[in-house]
XYZ file of C-alpha atoms in Angstrom:
489
model
C -19.013 24.276 16.915
C -19.152 27.607 15.154
C -19.954 28.558 11.595
C -21.970 26.601 9.084
C -21.976 22.855 9.630
C -21.536 20.462 6.754
C -23.983 17.623 6.179
C -21.426 15.158 7.615
C -21.070 17.258 10.769
C -24.867 17.465 11.246
C -25.142 13.710 10.806
C -22.309 13.248 13.284
C -24.017 15.496 15.834
C -27.191 13.386 15.651
C -25.231 10.143 15.981
C -23.117 11.601 18.784
C -26.199 12.690 20.753
C -27.659 9.203 20.418
C -24.359 7.715 21.525
C -24.068 9.930 24.615
C -27.536 8.887 25.728
C -26.358 5.286 26.047
C -23.409 5.780 28.392
C -21.727 2.680 29.704
C -21.870 0.680 26.459
C -18.772 0.176 24.346
C -20.601 0.904 21.104
C -18.766 2.171 17.998
C -18.193 5.896 18.340
C -18.228 8.106 15.229
C -15.373 10.543 14.712
C -16.265 14.214 14.343
C -15.803 14.964 10.604
C -14.037 18.209 11.488
C -11.422 16.297 13.502
C -11.153 13.638 10.805
C -10.440 16.313 8.190
C -7.830 17.810 10.497
C -6.128 14.429 10.810
C -6.319 13.940 7.038
C -4.704 17.314 6.428
C -1.779 16.703 8.782
C -1.132 13.046 7.915
C -2.150 12.130 4.381
C -0.143 14.691 2.331
C 3.043 13.920 4.262
C 2.844 10.118 4.153
C 1.751 10.336 0.502
C 5.011 12.141 -0.287
C 6.987 9.546 1.674
C 5.253 6.714 -0.198
C 5.810 8.517 -3.493
C 9.551 8.594 -2.749
C 9.476 4.887 -1.920
C 7.646 3.833 -5.067
C 9.664 6.183 -7.253
C 13.003 4.908 -5.969
C 12.196 1.210 -6.230
C 10.721 1.515 -9.733
C 13.067 4.016 -11.390
C 15.309 1.191 -12.585
C 12.802 0.714 -15.433
C 13.153 4.359 -16.505
C 16.943 4.203 -16.082
C 17.110 1.162 -18.329
C 15.304 2.963 -21.146
C 17.479 6.058 -20.498
C 20.671 4.181 -21.375
C 21.663 2.204 -18.287
C 21.013 -1.076 -20.072
C 23.619 -0.238 -22.703
C 26.179 1.354 -20.363
C 26.146 -1.545 -17.887
C 25.815 -4.190 -20.612
C 22.577 -5.610 -19.198
C 22.250 -8.396 -21.752
C 20.180 -11.550 -21.365
C 18.372 -11.609 -18.020
C 20.778 -9.292 -16.195
C 18.175 -6.541 -15.904
C 15.620 -8.999 -14.561
C 18.113 -10.207 -11.935
C 18.895 -6.631 -10.873
C 15.183 -5.874 -10.568
C 14.442 -9.087 -8.648
C 17.164 -9.029 -5.971
C 15.545 -5.935 -4.451
C 12.567 -8.012 -3.297
C 14.525 -10.653 -1.338
C 15.674 -8.490 1.617
C 12.601 -6.292 1.097
C 10.253 -9.215 1.767
C 12.280 -10.780 4.589
C 12.510 -7.552 6.596
C 8.902 -6.320 6.428
C 7.543 -8.155 9.486
C 10.599 -7.299 11.663
C 10.339 -3.672 10.526
C 6.673 -3.427 11.523
C 7.438 -4.957 14.915
C 10.114 -2.276 15.312
C 7.556 0.385 14.432
C 5.382 -0.978 17.236
C 8.316 -0.419 19.623
C 9.892 2.772 18.210
C 8.226 6.145 17.627
C 7.047 6.526 13.988
C 8.638 10.008 13.735
C 12.043 8.396 14.390
C 11.746 5.058 12.581
C 10.143 6.124 9.293
C 12.403 9.135 8.511
C 15.438 7.125 9.645
C 14.952 4.368 7.094
C 14.228 7.016 4.441
C 17.616 8.618 4.962
C 19.222 5.182 4.657
C 17.658 4.279 1.315
C 18.092 7.836 0.005
C 21.847 7.474 0.543
C 21.792 4.121 -1.265
C 19.973 5.738 -4.184
C 22.559 8.545 -4.370
C 25.376 5.960 -4.389
C 23.707 4.197 -7.327
C 24.715 7.220 -9.414
C 28.267 5.896 -9.453
C 27.583 2.277 -10.393
C 29.976 1.017 -13.063
C 28.940 -2.617 -13.556
C 26.125 -5.138 -13.395
C 27.576 -6.541 -10.150
C 27.501 -3.086 -8.566
C 23.880 -2.630 -9.632
C 22.879 -5.938 -8.017
C 24.610 -5.065 -4.721
C 22.996 -1.619 -4.669
C 19.528 -3.080 -5.289
C 19.994 -5.515 -2.397
C 20.797 -2.649 -0.032
C 17.918 -0.599 -1.447
C 15.492 -3.429 -0.648
C 16.968 -3.837 2.831
C 16.649 -0.162 3.744
C 13.291 0.496 2.069
C 11.516 -2.558 3.512
C 9.997 -0.750 6.488
C 8.251 2.091 4.657
C 5.236 0.583 2.802
C 4.015 -1.713 5.610
C 5.024 0.927 8.140
C 2.808 3.674 6.779
C -0.067 1.200 6.335
C 0.207 0.242 10.019
C 0.593 3.932 10.905
C -2.848 4.577 9.384
C -4.402 1.918 11.642
C -3.161 3.892 14.653
C -5.107 6.999 13.582
C -8.278 5.644 11.909
C -11.100 3.266 12.844
C -11.330 -0.057 11.019
C -14.191 1.066 8.780
C -12.396 4.310 7.878
C -9.006 2.931 6.797
C -9.434 2.164 3.084
C -9.889 5.823 2.132
C -6.693 7.176 3.806
C -4.650 4.198 2.601
C -5.998 4.766 -0.926
C -5.208 8.482 -0.691
C -1.571 7.976 0.171
C -1.205 4.901 -2.051
C -2.464 6.966 -4.970
C 0.922 8.656 -4.754
C 2.276 5.406 -6.206
C 0.333 6.097 -9.374
C 1.556 9.692 -9.284
C 5.083 8.315 -8.869
C 4.605 6.275 -12.014
C 3.366 9.265 -13.975
C 5.896 11.635 -12.424
C 8.662 9.060 -12.877
C 8.074 8.921 -16.620
C 7.939 12.694 -16.973
C 10.890 13.203 -14.635
C 12.944 10.591 -16.474
C 12.141 12.293 -19.780
C 13.355 15.647 -18.420
C 16.456 14.233 -16.718
C 17.504 12.521 -19.923
C 18.020 16.057 -21.237
C 20.883 16.404 -18.696
C 22.764 13.583 -20.384
C 26.448 14.526 -20.429
C 26.174 17.341 -17.851
C 28.825 17.149 -15.100
C 30.096 13.986 -16.754
C 26.937 12.053 -15.850
C 24.659 10.072 -18.115
C 20.896 10.641 -18.118
C 20.176 7.511 -16.054
C 22.723 8.625 -13.429
C 20.896 11.929 -13.045
C 17.690 9.961 -12.360
C 19.300 8.147 -9.417
C 21.069 11.239 -8.062
C 18.156 13.684 -8.096
C 15.596 11.195 -6.802
C 17.933 10.031 -4.009
C 18.571 13.599 -2.853
C 14.818 14.248 -2.964
C 14.189 11.294 -0.639
C 16.725 12.604 1.900
C 15.155 16.066 1.742
C 11.656 14.764 2.502
C 13.039 12.513 5.258
C 14.313 15.648 6.986
C 10.830 17.185 6.747
C 9.299 13.995 8.175
C 11.624 14.129 11.210
C 10.157 17.530 11.915
C 6.491 17.180 10.890
C 5.414 13.527 11.246
C 3.183 13.076 14.338
C 3.437 9.922 16.427
C 0.136 9.045 18.113
C -3.316 10.621 18.507
C -2.719 11.036 22.249
C 0.346 13.240 21.610
C -0.818 15.104 18.475
C 0.066 18.783 18.841
C -2.175 19.851 15.950
C -5.265 18.789 17.921
C -6.725 20.622 20.912
C -7.104 18.782 24.224
C -10.810 18.166 23.558
C -10.107 16.943 20.022
C -7.401 14.568 21.249
C -9.697 13.141 23.908
C -12.493 12.675 21.386
C -10.279 10.901 18.829
C -8.550 8.720 21.418
C -11.914 7.684 22.855
C -13.318 6.857 19.405
C -10.274 4.718 18.586
C -10.367 3.093 22.007
C -13.981 2.070 21.513
C -13.272 0.849 18.001
C -10.558 -1.408 19.432
C -12.417 -2.299 22.626
C -11.819 -5.920 23.604
C -8.697 -6.108 21.432
C -5.294 -6.415 23.180
C -2.849 -3.592 22.446
C 0.217 -4.767 24.388
C 3.268 -6.537 22.978
C 3.233 -10.294 23.397
C 5.023 -12.875 21.247
C 2.031 -15.191 21.146
C 0.141 -12.669 18.989
C 2.890 -12.906 16.367
C 2.639 -16.688 16.226
C -1.169 -16.601 16.234
C -1.084 -14.444 13.119
C 1.471 -16.623 11.349
C -0.512 -19.812 12.126
C -3.884 -18.387 11.079
C -4.959 -19.732 7.679
C -7.021 -16.564 7.097
C -3.846 -14.463 7.282
C -2.311 -16.571 4.522
C -5.495 -16.387 2.459
C -5.310 -12.576 2.596
C -1.626 -12.805 1.740
C -2.355 -14.832 -1.404
C -4.985 -12.274 -2.422
C -2.401 -9.531 -1.992
C 0.151 -11.581 -3.953
C -2.379 -11.937 -6.764
C -2.554 -8.169 -7.220
C 0.871 -6.909 -6.144
C 2.743 -9.093 -8.648
C 0.835 -7.493 -11.571
C 1.442 -4.071 -10.014
C 5.215 -4.579 -9.939
C 5.210 -6.033 -13.420
C 3.340 -2.936 -14.535
C 5.731 -0.457 -12.873
C 8.920 -2.285 -13.914
C 8.013 -2.945 -17.528
C 5.430 -0.379 -18.648
C 8.025 1.729 -20.547
C 9.329 -1.471 -22.164
C 5.811 -2.679 -23.063
C 4.874 0.672 -24.615
C 8.144 0.774 -26.543
C 7.413 -2.743 -27.844
C 4.047 -1.502 -29.144
C 6.037 0.547 -31.641
C 6.550 3.898 -29.899
C 9.964 5.585 -29.601
C 11.764 5.351 -26.235
C 11.510 9.043 -25.315
C 7.835 9.130 -26.325
C 7.214 5.910 -24.364
C 8.462 7.660 -21.209
C 5.763 10.326 -21.644
C 3.097 7.770 -22.575
C 3.470 6.127 -19.163
C 1.824 9.195 -17.604
C -1.886 8.697 -18.585
C -2.195 5.109 -17.240
C -0.828 6.177 -13.857
C -2.805 9.423 -13.726
C -6.139 7.743 -14.492
C -5.245 4.870 -12.153
C -4.749 7.470 -9.406
C -8.336 8.693 -9.767
C -9.685 5.135 -9.635
C -7.564 4.341 -6.561
C -8.946 7.262 -4.555
C -12.505 6.624 -5.725
C -12.447 2.913 -4.900
C -11.003 3.502 -1.427
C -13.611 6.152 -0.627
C -16.495 3.935 -1.789
C -15.075 0.943 0.077
C -15.246 2.872 3.357
C -18.668 4.312 2.572
C -20.192 0.880 1.992
C -17.968 -0.834 4.619
C -17.043 -3.530 2.103
C -13.658 -4.686 0.827
C -14.081 -7.902 -1.162
C -16.335 -6.603 -3.971
C -13.907 -3.775 -4.725
C -10.944 -6.171 -4.845
C -12.877 -8.459 -7.183
C -13.906 -5.540 -9.392
C -10.334 -4.269 -9.611
C -8.985 -7.728 -10.445
C -11.592 -8.079 -13.199
C -10.622 -4.726 -14.731
C -6.973 -5.766 -14.618
C -7.782 -9.028 -16.411
C -9.587 -7.115 -19.163
C -6.707 -4.657 -19.571
C -4.024 -7.325 -19.827
C -6.176 -9.385 -22.182
C -6.213 -6.365 -24.503
C -2.418 -6.120 -24.266
C -2.125 -9.845 -24.953
C -4.133 -9.501 -28.153
C -2.243 -6.557 -29.718
C 1.113 -5.882 -31.380
C 2.854 -2.998 -33.244
C 1.149 -4.096 -36.463
C -2.181 -5.035 -34.905
C -3.933 -1.995 -33.374
C -1.216 -0.855 -30.897
C -3.612 1.831 -29.675
C -5.857 -0.912 -28.292
C -2.908 -2.313 -26.371
C -2.145 1.124 -24.952
C -5.791 1.500 -23.897
C -5.426 -1.905 -22.232
C -2.520 -0.582 -20.154
C -4.753 2.235 -18.892
C -7.569 -0.183 -17.993
C -5.053 -2.473 -16.260
C -3.816 0.438 -14.126
C -7.403 1.334 -13.183
C -7.918 -2.234 -11.987
C -4.638 -3.185 -10.318
C -3.732 -0.051 -8.367
C -7.018 0.371 -6.397
C -6.883 -3.203 -5.055
C -3.648 -2.812 -3.054
C -4.801 -0.298 -0.389
C -8.177 -2.014 -0.038
C -6.519 -5.394 0.613
C -4.241 -3.791 3.221
C -7.271 -2.270 4.960
C -9.103 -5.599 4.665
C -6.272 -7.601 6.221
C -5.543 -5.175 9.078
C -9.247 -4.700 9.820
C -9.669 -8.445 10.298
C -6.517 -8.939 12.418
C -7.972 -8.414 15.904
C -5.202 -6.635 17.868
C -2.675 -3.854 17.450
C 0.348 -6.141 17.218
C -1.482 -8.607 14.968
C -2.333 -5.713 12.637
C 1.378 -4.868 12.419
C 2.306 -8.501 11.762
C -0.565 -9.025 9.302
C 0.409 -5.989 7.239
C 4.049 -7.112 7.348
C 3.021 -10.610 6.254
C 0.845 -9.322 3.419
C 3.524 -6.968 2.216
C 6.466 -9.299 2.878
C 5.216 -12.504 1.283
C 3.094 -10.652 -1.254
C 6.067 -8.646 -2.443
C 7.890 -11.860 -3.305
C 5.693 -11.503 -6.375
C 8.130 -8.774 -7.343
C 10.726 -11.483 -7.966
C 8.336 -13.289 -10.290
C 7.345 -10.065 -12.043
C 11.007 -9.281 -12.729
C 11.434 -12.341 -14.941
C 8.155 -12.785 -16.801
C 8.799 -10.133 -19.470
C 11.685 -11.413 -21.556
C 13.415 -9.687 -24.449
C 12.941 -12.708 -26.698
C 9.148 -12.414 -26.241
C 9.074 -8.915 -27.771
C 6.799 -7.411 -28.955
C 3.715 -9.283 -27.726
C 4.990 -10.614 -24.358
C 2.432 -13.418 -24.328
C 4.148 -15.244 -21.451
C 4.280 -12.151 -19.233
C 0.714 -11.041 -19.916
C -0.722 -14.538 -19.385
C 1.077 -14.970 -16.036
C -0.220 -11.589 -14.841
C -3.765 -12.583 -15.853
C -3.387 -15.862 -13.915
C -2.392 -14.011 -10.732
C -5.351 -11.654 -11.080
C -7.684 -14.626 -11.512
C -6.291 -16.063 -8.270
C -6.979 -12.781 -6.449
C -10.548 -12.669 -7.836
C -11.344 -16.249 -6.824
C -9.826 -16.059 -3.336
C -11.573 -12.749 -2.639
C -14.913 -14.357 -3.406
C -14.061 -17.266 -1.095
C -12.884 -14.882 1.665
C -16.196 -13.010 1.577
C -18.081 -16.300 1.871
C -15.887 -17.458 4.763
C -16.079 -14.185 6.727
C -19.854 -14.016 6.273
C -20.247 -17.567 7.572
C -18.011 -16.857 10.602
C -19.954 -13.670 11.399
C -23.249 -15.559 11.331
C -21.833 -18.186 13.691
C -20.736 -15.458 16.122
C -24.151 -13.791 15.947
C -25.858 -17.090 16.741
C -23.511 -17.637 19.690
C -24.209 -14.134 21.047
C -27.968 -14.660 20.848
C -27.763 -18.127 22.388
C -25.496 -17.073 25.293
C -26.860 -13.549 25.794
C -23.539 -11.876 24.964
C -23.554 -8.142 24.214
C -20.991 -5.335 23.834
C -20.937 -4.614 27.582
C -18.964 -7.858 28.028
C -16.125 -7.038 25.620
C -13.546 -6.996 28.397
C -14.301 -10.658 29.180
C -13.041 -11.585 25.711
C -10.208 -9.003 25.540
C -7.434 -11.527 24.881
C -9.381 -13.594 22.333
C -8.937 -11.174 19.417
C -10.750 -12.477 16.330
C -11.982 -15.488 18.324
C -14.115 -13.216 20.473
C -17.835 -13.792 19.846
C -18.197 -9.998 19.618
C -15.612 -9.585 16.848
C -17.039 -9.151 13.358
C -15.046 -9.636 10.172
C -15.200 -7.007 7.456
C -16.468 -8.395 4.162
């Protein structure tokens, strides 16, 4: 290595020397920070843009509503809520099948392919003329977009060790907060095109964002790498080093396709516990993204100003998301950060619950910022937590699909909890969100207790039976049941 080494690289060199002196053991192998940064540079910006497109396209219905779609399509009563909710039905059903497909099809083909599909749906939404057309379009949007969020989360597990996954997932997921901020600003600007080319402002939102998705899908076809073993941006030595580090991280865990691993995941109560934790945070997240412009408007701010006021909560939430993910990896802990985020979210929504246009609306707006700082960071950490405790490559894919699929059913609930008749205080909506966050907090605490107890039992078994890491291959098909497997807390 030439040039001046960073502190991380010096630490890695010491650890690497110690590792090489104990050849023959399947001990965890650190990744050279220089290679890790190279991987970050070639993966994270690209998948962050792809995730930004995904989050922007699924959530722009809220901006379109404020921009005049609600009036033009006569979205009275609960019609808007229905249109928002139907997206999540095919979206949730297809997430596990999509992640299994990603296990079988190259990521550089599968991920850009589904992006082109939903980008075309988004473009077609420009020409919707009725509520019925909006519902049909949202169904197809959910169907085509289902593979992206769980797909990129599983993609990260291919390139990073278990203890290193929260940071990259947080980095690309932070684009969701940028999407929220950018969506509000973009919607504000596109409303200025109202009447151009015979299109209303909300139609311009769908058209421009759909074309943007197709454009970035084309870039992904060209630039998205598949696997560490085939990465062209790494030298031969760098590829061998990364592949070996990942191999040792997954030593004793099966990587082949076998149906029994799917059923093992679906029958494991711990998988469903993680899913309920995810549900407890993702429902508030969708409620936030779908109704933030409406909530801010109800606090007494004008519609066009409300679009701009959605930017600070998302922008500050972005900083918290990246920070929490980085700290989670540094301390190799997941549960405390999920609990902390849930608690912040509870505080933020409690502030919204207690305010109205005539009763300190600024406090309510501050509550929306605090809620964003709590809710957004929890999602990537839970994904890293669930995949890190899965035990095999296929089970990681199924676990992430299960978390995202069942958890995203919360999007259906979130679509109906904020009702027009509850304006301006939305007590029902805010109280339901707080209840879900309380569930996530409580179950996270229980999960930490359970995983700690299971780890201690495995340690006692290893001591009693003289089991060490050199025997990992004996337990290769046992996954999380292996006495050498340790759950991440």
